Amino acid sequence: QVQLQQSGPGLVKPSQTLSLTCAISGDSVSSNSAAWNWIRQSPSRGLEWLGRTYYRSKWYNDYAVSVKSRITINPDTSKNQFSLQLNSVTPEDTAVYYCAREPRIAAALLIWGQGTLVTVSS
Amino acid sequence: QSVLTQPPSASGTPGQRVTISCSGSSSNIGSNTVNWYQQLPGTAPKLLIYRNNQRPSGVPDRFSGSKSGTSASLAISGLQSEDEADYYCAAWDDSLNGGVFGGGTKLTVL
């Protein structure tokens, strides 16, 4: 049974970098049959897909246009986890952040992390 | 403003059938499959329907999905009080090269 466990700070100062980690159990971040996504949700922006990383003989990333200049999603094979870094944050980046597993066969977000409320404030 | 358009609210009485629509364009729903998520208050979204009309294991067959052209629908039959939640459609968008969501529909069971 695949589970995702998120960790990271709940408060980030404006202009700094938001960093979250999603630890995977029951699957491998290097799996050829899954992709690993980050999504966020706020009252003003609703559900917003941020990006994903996946391995298909080599590593690939896809990022949302809205955050492409500020986002990095990295796999960590040694710890079987993946991370989100969002640079130069503003209060607009305040949201609940989720990681999620996307099985290739479903092309949908089947397993979700528990969510992390990140507040951007000084 | 969400890329996919859903009605903000829907309602029905127990036992009724309700449908929730999701409208997109040729670059998303028109060329890719649609997924539906259910979100109960304070919890992460849960996958309800994938690839237009497939149910993950454990999802009751009261939930069904369909797609036609650039629109999709989620139908819930035999409405129950526990179905009161927010429902979101989602798809891949080839123009944006990314995932897109609808704005969500709040379903109230009267």
Tab-separated table of C-alpha atoms in Angstrom:
chain	number	residue	atom	x	y	z
A	1	GLN	CA	0.000	0.000	0.000
A	2	VAL	CA	1.557	3.243	-1.146
A	3	GLN	CA	1.705	6.095	1.345
A	4	LEU	CA	3.072	9.604	1.095
A	5	GLN	CA	4.289	11.553	4.117
A	6	GLN	CA	4.918	15.269	3.743
A	7	SER	CA	7.281	17.355	5.863
A	8	GLY	CA	8.503	20.929	5.905
A	9	PRO	CA	8.005	24.305	7.576
A	10	GLY	CA	4.589	25.863	7.853
A	11	LEU	CA	5.834	29.435	7.821
A	12	VAL	CA	8.079	31.069	5.224
A	13	LYS	CA	9.113	34.705	4.976
A	14	PRO	CA	8.426	36.708	1.805
A	15	SER	CA	11.215	36.516	-0.823
A	16	GLN	CA	12.569	33.306	0.741
A	17	THR	CA	12.357	29.721	-0.536
A	18	LEU	CA	9.557	27.328	0.311
A	19	SER	CA	10.861	23.762	0.701
A	20	LEU	CA	8.759	20.637	1.224
A	21	THR	CA	9.570	16.938	1.093
A	22	CYS	CA	7.355	13.961	0.313
A	23	ALA	CA	8.576	10.592	1.605
A	24	ILE	CA	7.338	7.522	-0.287
A	25	SER	CA	6.562	4.127	1.218
A	26	GLY	CA	5.321	1.146	-0.768
A	27	ASP	CA	6.740	2.317	-4.103
A	28	SER	CA	9.919	3.754	-5.566
A	29	VAL	CA	10.472	7.315	-6.743
A	30	SER	CA	12.414	5.701	-9.630
A	31	SER	CA	9.428	3.618	-10.729
A	32	ASN	CA	8.841	3.550	-14.476
A	33	SER	CA	5.105	3.335	-13.892
A	34	ALA	CA	4.414	6.432	-11.806
A	35	ALA	CA	4.938	10.182	-11.679
A	36	TRP	CA	5.297	12.270	-8.543
A	37	ASN	CA	3.355	15.507	-8.368
A	38	TRP	CA	2.962	18.651	-6.288
A	39	ILE	CA	-0.377	20.474	-6.088
A	40	ARG	CA	-1.516	23.386	-3.954
A	41	GLN	CA	-4.890	24.721	-2.865
A	42	SER	CA	-5.932	28.156	-1.692
A	43	PRO	CA	-9.297	29.931	-1.451
A	44	SER	CA	-8.245	32.437	-4.107
A	45	ARG	CA	-6.635	30.057	-6.633
A	46	GLY	CA	-8.485	26.781	-5.954
A	47	LEU	CA	-6.621	23.584	-6.789
A	48	GLU	CA	-3.476	24.336	-8.773
A	49	TRP	CA	-1.160	21.724	-10.252
A	50	LEU	CA	2.453	22.827	-9.787
A	51	GLY	CA	4.571	20.161	-11.405
A	52	ARG	CA	5.882	16.612	-11.414
A	53	THR	CA	8.962	14.463	-11.744
A	54	TYR	CA	9.175	10.987	-13.223
A	55	TYR	CA	11.679	8.417	-14.428
A	56	ARG	CA	11.486	6.818	-17.879
A	57	SER	CA	15.064	5.630	-18.450
A	58	LYS	CA	16.023	9.166	-17.455
A	59	TRP	CA	14.487	11.860	-15.254
A	60	TYR	CA	11.878	14.270	-16.560
A	61	ASN	CA	10.118	17.277	-15.051
A	62	ASP	CA	6.992	19.173	-16.054
A	63	TYR	CA	6.162	22.509	-14.421
A	64	ALA	CA	3.126	24.777	-14.417
A	65	VAL	CA	3.565	27.912	-16.498
A	66	SER	CA	2.488	30.060	-13.542
A	67	VAL	CA	5.495	29.022	-11.408
A	68	LYS	CA	7.970	27.745	-14.002
A	69	SER	CA	10.595	30.404	-13.287
A	70	ARG	CA	10.542	29.720	-9.532
A	71	ILE	CA	9.990	25.991	-9.061
A	72	THR	CA	12.224	22.940	-8.779
A	73	ILE	CA	11.035	19.386	-8.106
A	74	ASN	CA	13.807	16.916	-7.366
A	75	PRO	CA	13.803	13.180	-6.755
A	76	ASP	CA	16.031	11.783	-4.018
A	77	THR	CA	16.618	8.123	-4.772
A	78	SER	CA	18.772	7.542	-1.685
A	79	LYS	CA	15.876	8.484	0.604
A	80	ASN	CA	13.038	7.441	-1.737
A	81	GLN	CA	11.420	10.848	-1.645
A	82	PHE	CA	10.917	13.928	-3.758
A	83	SER	CA	10.983	17.593	-2.924
A	84	LEU	CA	9.453	20.904	-3.890
A	85	GLN	CA	11.341	24.181	-3.863
A	86	LEU	CA	9.552	27.410	-4.689
A	87	ASN	CA	11.727	30.509	-4.763
A	88	SER	CA	10.946	34.167	-4.112
A	89	VAL	CA	7.646	33.475	-2.399
A	90	THR	CA	4.999	36.118	-1.757
A	91	PRO	CA	1.820	36.007	0.343
A	92	GLU	CA	0.072	34.795	-2.829
A	93	ASP	CA	1.921	31.489	-2.358
A	94	THR	CA	0.136	30.852	0.932
A	95	ALA	CA	-1.739	27.585	0.433
A	96	VAL	CA	-2.115	23.968	1.460
A	97	TYR	CA	0.490	22.016	-0.488
A	98	TYR	CA	-0.036	18.362	-1.429
A	99	CYS	CA	2.204	15.737	-2.976
A	100	ALA	CA	0.558	12.987	-5.008
A	101	ARG	CA	1.361	9.784	-6.882
A	102	GLU	CA	0.175	9.465	-10.455
A	103	PRO	CA	0.161	5.859	-11.736
A	104	ARG	CA	0.971	5.794	-15.436
A	105	ILE	CA	-1.948	3.463	-16.137
A	106	ALA	CA	-4.431	5.903	-14.547
A	107	ALA	CA	-2.961	9.251	-15.601
A	108	ALA	CA	-4.606	10.619	-12.462
A	109	LEU	CA	-3.609	11.547	-8.921
A	110	LEU	CA	-4.442	8.376	-7.038
A	111	ILE	CA	-2.549	8.702	-3.750
A	112	TRP	CA	-2.230	12.019	-1.922
A	113	GLY	CA	-0.115	13.207	0.966
A	114	GLN	CA	-1.751	14.639	4.045
A	115	GLY	CA	-1.239	18.261	2.998
A	116	THR	CA	0.897	21.006	4.530
A	117	LEU	CA	-0.391	24.503	5.194
A	118	VAL	CA	2.358	26.935	4.246
A	119	THR	CA	1.887	30.546	5.214
A	120	VAL	CA	4.051	33.243	3.656
A	121	SER	CA	4.367	36.056	6.149
A	122	SER	CA	7.009	38.149	7.833
B	1	GLN	CA	-10.113	31.865	-13.205
B	2	SER	CA	-9.841	28.107	-13.693
B	3	VAL	CA	-9.058	26.592	-17.096
B	4	LEU	CA	-11.901	24.075	-16.692
B	5	THR	CA	-15.364	25.444	-15.925
B	6	GLN	CA	-17.682	23.885	-13.365
B	7	PRO	CA	-20.887	25.185	-11.758
B	8	PRO	CA	-20.045	26.487	-8.281
B	9	SER	CA	-22.860	24.574	-6.630
B	10	ALA	CA	-25.254	21.672	-7.062
B	11	SER	CA	-27.815	20.070	-4.816
B	12	GLY	CA	-30.152	17.128	-4.523
B	13	THR	CA	-32.203	15.128	-2.083
B	14	PRO	CA	-31.318	11.658	-0.799
B	15	GLY	CA	-31.889	9.009	-3.436
B	16	GLN	CA	-31.836	11.489	-6.319
B	17	ARG	CA	-29.447	11.526	-9.276
B	18	VAL	CA	-27.327	14.611	-9.773
B	19	THR	CA	-24.859	15.545	-12.473
B	20	ILE	CA	-21.949	17.962	-12.394
B	21	SER	CA	-20.596	19.373	-15.642
B	22	CYS	CA	-17.047	20.323	-16.609
B	23	SER	CA	-16.327	22.376	-19.701
B	24	GLY	CA	-12.927	22.760	-21.322
B	25	SER	CA	-11.331	23.187	-24.712
B	26	SER	CA	-9.664	21.255	-27.497
B	27	SER	CA	-6.274	21.427	-25.756
B	28	ASN	CA	-7.434	19.751	-22.551
B	29	ILE	CA	-10.693	17.777	-22.420
B	30	GLY	CA	-10.890	17.635	-26.192
B	31	SER	CA	-7.625	15.724	-26.468
B	32	ASN	CA	-7.029	14.118	-23.081
B	33	THR	CA	-8.868	12.071	-20.495
B	34	VAL	CA	-10.790	13.590	-17.587
B	35	ASN	CA	-10.454	12.780	-13.913
B	36	TRP	CA	-12.791	13.616	-11.050
B	37	TYR	CA	-11.916	14.171	-7.393
B	38	GLN	CA	-14.035	14.355	-4.258
B	39	GLN	CA	-12.883	16.495	-1.349
B	40	LEU	CA	-14.445	16.317	2.095
B	41	PRO	CA	-13.827	19.254	4.466
B	42	GLY	CA	-10.315	19.316	5.888
B	43	THR	CA	-9.069	16.354	3.851
B	44	ALA	CA	-7.025	15.818	0.730
B	45	PRO	CA	-8.869	15.252	-2.548
B	46	LYS	CA	-9.745	11.650	-3.349
B	47	LEU	CA	-9.725	10.219	-6.865
B	48	LEU	CA	-13.266	9.282	-7.863
B	49	ILE	CA	-13.097	8.739	-11.640
B	50	TYR	CA	-10.082	8.406	-13.933
B	51	ARG	CA	-9.728	8.136	-17.714
B	52	ASN	CA	-13.232	9.616	-18.191
B	53	ASN	CA	-15.243	6.746	-16.750
B	54	GLN	CA	-13.059	4.356	-14.728
B	55	ARG	CA	-13.546	3.913	-10.984
B	56	PRO	CA	-10.623	3.149	-8.663
B	57	SER	CA	-11.059	0.186	-6.397
B	58	GLY	CA	-13.425	0.999	-3.542
B	59	VAL	CA	-15.392	3.754	-5.263
B	60	PRO	CA	-19.116	2.843	-5.353
B	61	ASP	CA	-20.716	2.327	-8.751
B	62	ARG	CA	-23.158	5.119	-7.856
B	63	PHE	CA	-20.438	7.390	-9.258
B	64	SER	CA	-19.982	7.479	-13.025
B	65	GLY	CA	-18.219	9.704	-15.521
B	66	SER	CA	-18.614	10.525	-19.179
B	67	LYS	CA	-17.004	12.730	-21.780
B	68	SER	CA	-18.151	14.185	-25.059
B	69	GLY	CA	-16.045	16.555	-27.133
B	70	THR	CA	-14.723	19.291	-24.861
B	71	SER	CA	-17.086	18.589	-21.958
B	72	ALA	CA	-17.359	15.971	-19.263
B	73	SER	CA	-19.861	15.052	-16.576
B	74	LEU	CA	-19.890	13.341	-13.236
B	75	ALA	CA	-23.119	11.608	-12.249
B	76	ILE	CA	-24.025	10.508	-8.751
B	77	SER	CA	-27.054	8.258	-8.416
B	78	GLY	CA	-28.798	7.254	-5.203
B	79	LEU	CA	-27.525	10.409	-3.522
B	80	GLN	CA	-26.481	9.965	0.102
B	81	SER	CA	-25.743	12.498	2.830
B	82	GLU	CA	-22.105	11.388	2.867
B	83	ASP	CA	-21.761	12.574	-0.748
B	84	GLU	CA	-21.903	16.170	0.434
B	85	ALA	CA	-18.483	17.447	-0.610
B	86	ASP	CA	-16.583	19.486	-3.169
B	87	TYR	CA	-16.049	17.879	-6.580
B	88	TYR	CA	-13.287	18.808	-9.023
B	89	CYS	CA	-12.624	17.833	-12.616
B	90	ALA	CA	-9.083	17.742	-13.993
B	91	ALA	CA	-7.268	17.033	-17.229
B	92	TRP	CA	-3.909	17.474	-18.920
B	93	ASP	CA	-3.607	20.541	-21.129
B	94	ASP	CA	-1.414	20.113	-24.191
B	95	SER	CA	-1.030	23.863	-24.785
B	96	LEU	CA	0.082	24.540	-21.237
B	97	ASN	CA	1.923	21.201	-20.981
B	98	GLY	CA	0.521	20.823	-17.494
B	99	GLY	CA	-2.383	19.642	-15.414
B	100	VAL	CA	-5.457	21.829	-15.020
B	101	PHE	CA	-8.372	21.720	-12.595
B	102	GLY	CA	-11.903	23.006	-12.550
B	103	GLY	CA	-12.934	25.544	-9.939
B	104	GLY	CA	-14.896	22.932	-8.029
B	105	THR	CA	-18.573	22.259	-7.385
B	106	LYS	CA	-19.975	22.219	-3.870
B	107	LEU	CA	-22.609	19.504	-3.634
B	108	THR	CA	-25.264	19.926	-0.972
B	109	VAL	CA	-27.549	17.048	0.016
B	110	LEU	CA	-30.818	18.635	1.128
